[in-house]
Amino acid sequence: MTAKIIDGVAVAKKIRDDCRGRVQRIVAQSGTRPGLAVIIVGSDPASQIYVRNKIRACANVGIESLRFDYPADVNQDAVIDRITRLNDDPAVHGILVQLPLPPSFDMARILHSISADKDVDGFHLYNVGGLVVGGTVFPPCTPYGVLKLLEHEHIALEGRNVVVVGASNIVGKPMALMLMQHEATVSICHAKTRDLAQFTILADILVVAAGYPNLIQPEMVRTGAVVIDVGINRLGDGRLVGDVNFDGVAAKASYITPVPGGVGPMTVSMLLVNTITSCERWQQQTFVPIFSKFPARVTK
C-alpha cells in the first residue's frame, strides 16, 4: 500500500480563494475591510518568518494587517496596554500575539487580555472552554486546519479510533476536543505515555504533534491508517522533517500529510478564516457574553 499524500498547499489555496471572495463581499457591502493586528516580542528568527508569512497571507486575500514589534526586554504591561487599545479599535477584528514569548512574560496573562471577540488564534479561556461544550467562537487554527484536511479528503470521523500524540494547549488538547465533537473515539498520548506503540497501532486516524523528529516509525502504525503529521523539526543538516518517518509510514498508511506542505499552510489559512469570520460577526453585532470580557488578572 502506498499512501495518498494530502496536499495541504492545494487545500490551503482553495480556502484562501474563498477568503478572497468573502473579503470582497464584505468590502462591497459595508466598505469595511477585515483587519488583523499581529504583535511580536523579541527577535526569534522562526517567529519573524511566521509573522512575515501571516502578513503576506493577509495581503494575498485583502485583509488589512498591522504589525507591532517589541524588544524582548519590553515591560509586559506595555504589550497589554497595546492589546487593550486594539480591543477597542473598530478597524481591528483579530489580534494575534506571536508565540513563544520571552521567559519573563506571563503568557496566560497576555493571551487572556485579548478580547474573546478578537481572539482569532483561539487561545482565550472562553474559546478554549467553548471547545468542551461545543460553543467556541474561534477554533484554534492548527486543529481547525487538520479537520479541514480530513473534510477535504472525505475521511469520516464518526466512530473512528483516533489517537492524538502530544497534549499541548495549542494543538493536542484542542485537537482531541474537536475530534470528539465529530463523535470520534479519542485517545491522547503525551511525554509520560508508556509504550506509545500500543496506542498508535490501534488508530484508524493518527494525529502527531509531539515535536520529536521521526518519533512515529512504520511498526507503530496500523496498515491503512490515516496519518496527520503536525510536527515540524529542523535537523542538524538543515532539513525540515515531521514527527513521522514519512517514507516508512507512507508505505503502510492510506493517507499521510507531508512536512513541509501538509498542515503548515492550513494553519495560516484558518487564521485568515477566523479573522474574516470575526469581521462578519462585528458587522452583525454578534458578541460573546459579557463575562468573557473581564480584564485579565493582574499579578504583582
Coordinates of C-alpha atoms in Angstrom, one line a residue:
M1 CA 0.0 0.0 0.0
T2 CA 1.2 3.5 -0.8
A3 CA -0.5 6.3 1.0
K4 CA -2.2 9.2 -0.8
I5 CA -0.3 12.4 0.1
I6 CA -2.7 15.1 1.3
D7 CA -1.6 18.3 -0.3
G8 CA -2.0 21.0 2.3
V9 CA -0.8 23.6 -0.1
A10 CA -3.5 22.9 -2.6
V11 CA -6.3 22.7 0.0
A12 CA -5.0 26.0 1.6
K13 CA -5.1 27.7 -1.8
K14 CA -8.8 26.8 -2.2
I15 CA -9.5 28.2 1.3
R16 CA -7.7 31.4 0.5
D17 CA -9.6 31.8 -2.8
D18 CA -12.8 31.5 -0.8
C19 CA -11.4 34.0 1.8
R20 CA -10.6 36.5 -1.0
G21 CA -14.2 36.3 -2.2
R22 CA -15.6 36.8 1.3
V23 CA -13.4 39.9 1.8
Q24 CA -14.6 41.3 -1.5
R25 CA -18.2 40.8 -0.5
I26 CA -17.6 42.5 2.9
V27 CA -16.0 45.5 1.4
A28 CA -18.7 45.8 -1.3
Q29 CA -21.5 45.6 1.3
S30 CA -20.1 47.8 4.0
G31 CA -16.8 49.4 2.9
T32 CA -15.2 47.7 5.9
R33 CA -12.0 45.6 5.4
P34 CA -11.2 42.9 7.8
G35 CA -8.2 43.9 10.0
L36 CA -5.6 41.7 11.8
A37 CA -3.1 43.0 14.4
V38 CA 0.0 41.0 15.0
I39 CA 2.2 41.5 18.0
I40 CA 5.7 40.1 18.1
V41 CA 8.1 40.4 21.1
G42 CA 11.8 39.7 20.6
S43 CA 13.8 38.7 17.6
D44 CA 13.3 34.9 17.4
P45 CA 14.2 34.0 13.8
A46 CA 11.4 31.4 13.4
S47 CA 8.8 33.9 14.8
Q48 CA 10.0 36.6 12.4
I49 CA 9.4 34.2 9.5
Y50 CA 6.0 33.1 10.7
V51 CA 4.9 36.7 11.2
R52 CA 6.0 37.7 7.7
N53 CA 4.2 34.7 6.2
K54 CA 1.0 35.7 8.1
I55 CA 1.2 39.3 6.9
R56 CA 1.9 38.2 3.4
A57 CA -1.1 35.8 3.5
C58 CA -3.4 38.7 4.7
A59 CA -2.3 40.8 1.8
N60 CA -3.0 38.0 -0.6
V61 CA -6.7 37.8 0.4
G62 CA -7.3 41.5 1.1
I63 CA -7.1 41.6 4.9
E64 CA -5.5 44.7 6.3
S65 CA -2.7 43.8 8.7
L66 CA -1.0 45.8 11.4
R67 CA 2.3 44.7 12.9
F68 CA 3.7 45.8 16.3
D69 CA 7.3 44.8 17.2
Y70 CA 8.7 45.0 20.7
P71 CA 12.1 44.2 22.1
A72 CA 12.5 41.1 24.3
D73 CA 13.1 43.3 27.3
V74 CA 9.9 45.3 27.0
N75 CA 7.7 45.6 30.1
Q76 CA 4.8 43.3 29.5
D77 CA 2.4 45.9 30.7
A78 CA 3.3 47.9 27.6
V79 CA 2.2 45.0 25.5
I80 CA -1.0 44.6 27.5
D81 CA -1.7 48.3 27.0
R82 CA -1.4 47.9 23.3
I83 CA -3.7 44.9 23.3
T84 CA -6.3 46.9 25.3
R85 CA -6.2 49.6 22.7
L86 CA -6.5 47.1 19.9
N87 CA -9.5 45.5 21.7
D88 CA -11.3 48.9 21.4
D89 CA -10.2 49.6 17.8
P90 CA -13.2 49.0 15.5
A91 CA -10.8 48.6 12.5
V92 CA -9.2 45.6 14.1
H93 CA -11.1 42.4 14.0
G94 CA -8.4 40.0 15.1
I95 CA -5.5 40.1 17.5
L96 CA -2.6 37.7 17.4
V97 CA 0.4 37.5 19.8
Q98 CA 3.1 35.5 18.2
L99 CA 4.5 32.7 20.4
P100 CA 6.8 32.0 22.1
L101 CA 7.1 35.0 24.4
P102 CA 10.2 35.8 26.4
P103 CA 10.5 33.7 29.6
S104 CA 9.9 36.8 31.7
F105 CA 6.4 37.1 30.3
D106 CA 3.2 35.7 31.9
M107 CA 1.9 34.1 28.8
A108 CA -1.6 33.4 30.2
R109 CA -2.0 37.0 31.3
I110 CA -1.0 38.3 27.8
L111 CA -3.3 35.9 25.9
H112 CA -6.3 36.4 28.2
S113 CA -6.0 40.2 27.8
I114 CA -7.2 39.7 24.2
S115 CA -10.9 40.1 23.8
A116 CA -12.6 36.8 23.1
D117 CA -14.3 38.6 20.2
K118 CA -10.9 39.2 18.6
D119 CA -9.1 36.1 19.7
V120 CA -8.6 34.7 16.2
D121 CA -5.9 32.3 17.5
G122 CA -8.5 30.6 19.7
F123 CA -6.4 30.8 22.9
H124 CA -8.8 32.9 25.2
L125 CA -10.3 30.9 28.0
Y126 CA -13.8 31.5 26.6
N127 CA -12.8 29.9 23.3
V128 CA -10.9 27.1 25.0
G129 CA -13.8 26.4 27.2
G130 CA -16.2 26.5 24.3
L131 CA -14.4 23.5 22.8
V132 CA -15.6 21.4 25.7
V133 CA -19.3 22.4 25.3
G134 CA -19.2 23.0 21.5
G135 CA -19.7 26.7 21.6
T136 CA -16.3 28.2 20.7
V137 CA -16.2 31.3 18.6
F138 CA -12.8 30.8 17.0
P139 CA -11.3 27.3 16.8
P140 CA -7.5 27.1 17.3
C141 CA -6.0 27.4 13.8
T142 CA -3.9 24.3 13.6
P143 CA -6.5 21.8 14.8
Y144 CA -9.1 23.6 12.7
G145 CA -6.8 23.1 9.7
V146 CA -6.4 19.4 10.4
L147 CA -10.2 19.0 10.4
K148 CA -10.4 20.8 7.1
L149 CA -7.8 18.5 5.6
L150 CA -9.8 15.4 6.7
E151 CA -13.0 17.0 5.4
H152 CA -11.4 17.7 2.1
E153 CA -10.4 14.1 1.7
H154 CA -13.9 12.9 2.8
I155 CA -12.4 11.0 5.7
A156 CA -15.2 10.1 8.2
L157 CA -14.6 10.7 11.9
E158 CA -17.7 9.3 13.4
G159 CA -17.0 6.2 15.4
R160 CA -13.3 6.1 14.3
N161 CA -10.5 5.4 16.7
V162 CA -8.3 8.5 16.7
V163 CA -5.0 8.8 18.6
V164 CA -3.5 12.2 19.2
V165 CA 0.2 12.1 20.2
G166 CA 1.0 15.3 22.0
A167 CA -1.0 17.1 24.7
S168 CA -0.1 20.8 24.2
N169 CA -2.7 23.5 24.9
I170 CA -2.1 24.8 21.3
V171 CA -2.6 21.6 19.3
G172 CA -3.0 18.3 21.2
K173 CA -5.8 19.1 23.7
P174 CA -8.0 21.2 21.4
M175 CA -7.5 18.7 18.6
A176 CA -8.8 16.0 20.8
L177 CA -11.8 18.0 21.9
M178 CA -12.7 19.0 18.3
L179 CA -12.4 15.4 17.2
M180 CA -14.8 14.4 20.0
Q181 CA -17.3 16.9 18.7
H182 CA -17.3 14.9 15.5
E183 CA -18.1 11.7 17.5
A184 CA -14.7 10.1 17.1
T185 CA -13.3 7.9 19.9
V186 CA -10.2 9.7 21.0
S187 CA -7.1 8.8 23.0
I188 CA -4.4 11.3 23.9
C189 CA -0.8 10.3 24.4
H190 CA 1.9 12.5 25.8
A191 CA 5.5 12.5 27.1
K192 CA 4.7 10.3 30.0
T193 CA 2.8 7.7 28.0
R194 CA 4.3 4.2 28.4
D195 CA 4.7 2.0 25.3
L196 CA 3.4 4.6 22.9
A197 CA 3.2 2.0 20.1
Q198 CA 0.4 0.0 21.9
F199 CA -1.8 3.1 21.4
T200 CA -0.8 4.2 18.0
I201 CA -1.2 0.8 16.4
L202 CA -4.9 0.9 17.2
A203 CA -5.5 4.2 15.5
D204 CA -7.7 4.5 12.4
I205 CA -6.5 8.1 12.3
L206 CA -3.3 9.1 13.9
V207 CA -2.5 12.8 14.6
V208 CA 1.0 13.5 15.7
A209 CA 2.0 16.8 17.3
A210 CA 4.8 15.9 19.7
G211 CA 7.7 17.9 18.5
Y212 CA 10.1 15.0 18.2
P213 CA 11.6 14.2 14.7
N214 CA 10.7 10.8 13.3
L215 CA 9.0 9.7 16.6
I216 CA 6.5 7.5 14.7
Q217 CA 8.0 4.6 12.9
P218 CA 6.2 2.2 10.5
E219 CA 5.8 -0.6 13.0
M220 CA 3.8 1.8 15.2
V221 CA 1.1 2.4 12.6
R222 CA -1.7 0.2 11.5
T223 CA -1.9 -0.7 7.9
G224 CA -4.4 1.6 6.2
A225 CA -4.4 4.2 8.9
V226 CA -4.7 8.0 8.1
V227 CA -1.6 9.8 9.4
I228 CA -1.6 13.6 10.0
D229 CA 1.8 14.9 10.9
V230 CA 1.6 18.3 12.7
G231 CA 5.3 18.3 13.8
I232 CA 8.0 20.4 12.1
N233 CA 11.6 19.9 13.2
R234 CA 14.8 21.2 11.7
L235 CA 17.6 18.7 11.7
G236 CA 21.3 19.5 12.1
D237 CA 21.8 19.3 8.3
G238 CA 19.1 22.0 7.8
R239 CA 16.3 19.6 6.6
L240 CA 12.8 20.0 7.8
V241 CA 11.1 16.8 8.9
G242 CA 7.9 16.0 10.8
D243 CA 7.3 13.7 13.8
V244 CA 6.6 10.8 11.5
N245 CA 9.1 8.7 9.5
F246 CA 7.4 9.8 6.2
D247 CA 8.9 7.2 3.8
G248 CA 8.4 4.2 6.0
V249 CA 4.9 5.1 7.2
A250 CA 3.7 6.2 3.8
A251 CA 4.2 2.6 2.7
K252 CA 1.6 1.4 5.2
A253 CA -0.9 4.3 5.6
S254 CA -3.9 5.1 3.4
Y255 CA -3.4 8.9 3.7
I256 CA -0.5 10.9 5.0
T257 CA 0.5 14.6 5.2
P258 CA 4.0 15.7 4.2
V259 CA 6.3 18.0 6.1
P260 CA 6.6 20.7 4.8
G261 CA 3.5 21.2 2.7
G262 CA 0.9 19.5 4.8
V263 CA -0.6 21.0 8.0
G264 CA 1.6 24.2 8.0
P265 CA -0.2 26.0 5.1
M266 CA -3.5 25.2 6.7
T267 CA -2.7 26.9 10.0
V268 CA -2.2 30.3 8.3
S269 CA -5.3 29.8 6.1
M270 CA -7.5 29.1 9.1
L271 CA -6.2 32.3 10.8
L272 CA -7.5 34.2 7.7
V273 CA -10.8 32.4 8.0
N274 CA -11.1 33.3 11.7
T275 CA -10.3 36.9 11.0
I276 CA -12.9 37.2 8.3
T277 CA -15.4 35.5 10.5
S278 CA -14.7 38.0 13.2
C279 CA -15.3 40.9 10.9
E280 CA -18.6 39.4 9.8
R281 CA -19.6 38.9 13.4
W282 CA -18.8 42.6 14.2
Q283 CA -21.0 43.6 11.2
Q284 CA -23.8 41.6 12.6
Q285 CA -23.2 42.8 16.2
T286 CA -22.7 39.3 17.4
F287 CA -20.6 39.2 20.5
V288 CA -19.7 36.8 23.2
P289 CA -21.3 37.1 26.7
I290 CA -20.1 39.9 28.8
F291 CA -18.5 37.7 31.4
S292 CA -15.8 36.8 28.9
K293 CA -14.7 40.4 28.7
F294 CA -13.5 40.7 32.3
P295 CA -9.9 42.1 32.3
A296 CA -7.1 39.7 32.8
R297 CA -6.0 39.1 36.4
V298 CA -3.1 41.4 37.3
T299 CA -0.3 39.7 39.2
K300 CA 2.0 41.5 41.5

